[in-house]
Coordinates of N, CA and C in Angstrom, one line a residue:
M1 N 86.1 105.5 132.6 CA 86.5 104.4 131.8 C 87.8 103.9 132.3
T2 N 87.8 102.6 132.6 CA 89.1 102.0 133.1 C 90.1 101.8 132.0
P3 N 91.3 101.7 132.4 CA 92.4 101.5 131.3 C 92.2 100.2 130.5
Q4 N 91.6 99.1 131.2 CA 91.4 97.9 130.4 C 90.3 98.1 129.4
S5 N 89.2 98.7 129.8 CA 88.1 98.9 128.8 C 88.5 99.9 127.7
L6 N 89.4 100.8 128.0 CA 89.9 101.7 127.0 C 90.8 101.0 126.0
L7 N 91.6 100.1 126.5 CA 92.4 99.2 125.6 C 91.5 98.3 124.7
Q8 N 90.5 97.7 125.3 CA 89.6 96.8 124.5 C 88.9 97.6 123.4
T9 N 88.5 98.8 123.8 CA 87.8 99.7 122.8 C 88.7 100.0 121.7
T10 N 89.9 100.4 122.0 CA 90.9 100.8 121.0 C 91.2 99.6 120.1
L11 N 91.4 98.4 120.6 CA 91.7 97.2 119.8 C 90.5 96.9 118.9
F12 N 89.3 97.0 119.4 CA 88.1 96.7 118.6 C 88.0 97.7 117.5
L13 N 88.3 99.0 117.7 CA 88.2 99.9 116.6 C 89.3 99.7 115.6
L14 N 90.5 99.4 116.0 CA 91.5 99.1 115.1 C 91.2 97.9 114.2
S15 N 90.7 96.8 114.8 CA 90.4 95.6 114.1 C 89.3 95.9 113.1
L16 N 88.3 96.8 113.4 CA 87.2 97.2 112.5 C 87.8 97.9 111.4
L17 N 88.7 98.8 111.6 CA 89.4 99.6 110.6 C 90.1 98.7 109.6
F18 N 90.9 97.8 110.1 CA 91.6 96.9 109.2 C 90.6 96.0 108.4
L19 N 89.5 95.6 109.0 CA 88.5 94.8 108.3 C 87.9 95.6 107.1
V20 N 87.6 96.9 107.4 CA 87.0 97.7 106.3 C 88.0 97.9 105.2
Q21 N 89.3 98.2 105.5 CA 90.3 98.4 104.5 C 90.4 97.1 103.6
G22 N 90.4 95.9 104.3 CA 90.5 94.7 103.5 C 89.3 94.5 102.6
A23 N 88.2 94.8 103.0 CA 87.0 94.7 102.2 C 87.0 95.6 101.0
H24 N 87.6 96.8 101.2 CA 87.6 97.8 100.1 C 88.5 97.4 99.0
G25 N 89.6 96.7 99.3 CA 90.6 96.3 98.3 C 90.2 95.1 97.4
R26 N 89.0 94.6 97.6 CA 88.5 93.5 96.8 C 87.6 93.9 95.7
G27 N 87.6 95.1 95.3 CA 86.6 95.6 94.3 C 87.0 95.3 92.9
H28 N 86.1 95.5 91.9 CA 86.4 95.2 90.5 C 87.4 96.2 90.0
R29 N 87.5 97.4 90.5 CA 88.4 98.4 90.0 C 89.8 98.0 90.2
E30 N 90.1 97.4 91.3 CA 91.5 97.0 91.6 C 91.9 95.8 90.6
D31 N 90.9 94.9 90.4 CA 91.2 93.8 89.5 C 91.4 94.3 88.1
F32 N 90.7 95.3 87.7 CA 90.9 95.8 86.3 C 92.3 96.5 86.2
R33 N 92.7 97.2 87.2 CA 94.0 97.9 87.2 C 95.1 96.8 87.1
F34 N 95.0 95.7 87.8 CA 95.9 94.6 87.7 C 96.0 94.0 86.3
C35 N 94.8 93.8 85.7 CA 94.7 93.2 84.4 C 95.2 94.1 83.3
S36 N 95.0 95.4 83.5 CA 95.4 96.3 82.4 C 96.9 96.5 82.3
Q37 N 97.7 96.0 83.2 CA 99.1 96.1 83.1 C 99.8 95.0 82.3
R38 N 99.0 94.2 81.6 CA 99.6 93.1 80.9 C 100.3 93.6 79.6
N39 N 101.0 92.7 79.0 CA 101.8 93.0 77.8 C 100.8 93.3 76.7
Q40 N 100.9 94.5 76.1 CA 100.0 94.9 75.0 C 100.5 94.6 73.6
T41 N 101.6 93.9 73.4 CA 102.1 93.6 72.1 C 101.4 92.5 71.3
H42 N 100.7 91.6 72.0 CA 100.0 90.5 71.3 C 98.5 90.8 71.4
R43 N 97.8 90.2 70.5 CA 96.4 90.2 70.5 C 95.9 89.4 71.7
S44 N 95.1 89.9 72.5 CA 94.6 89.1 73.6 C 93.2 89.7 74.1
S45 N 92.6 88.9 74.9 CA 91.3 89.4 75.5 C 91.3 89.0 77.0
L46 N 90.4 89.8 77.7 CA 90.3 89.5 79.1 C 89.1 88.7 79.4
H47 N 89.2 87.8 80.3 CA 88.1 86.9 80.7 C 87.9 87.1 82.2
Y48 N 86.7 87.7 82.5 CA 86.4 87.9 84.0 C 85.5 86.8 84.5
K49 N 85.8 86.3 85.7 CA 85.0 85.2 86.3 C 84.1 85.8 87.3

């Protein structure tokens, strides 16, 4: 394996890793955690789109 192809493979795997991490962070669970930190002193309801 040449140094250039090793570098290309490494960059490809790193970009794939970041892509997977970004896709994982878009789940409903994360949205719910964000919404659950709202002020609980007033009567309110959640509206999901």
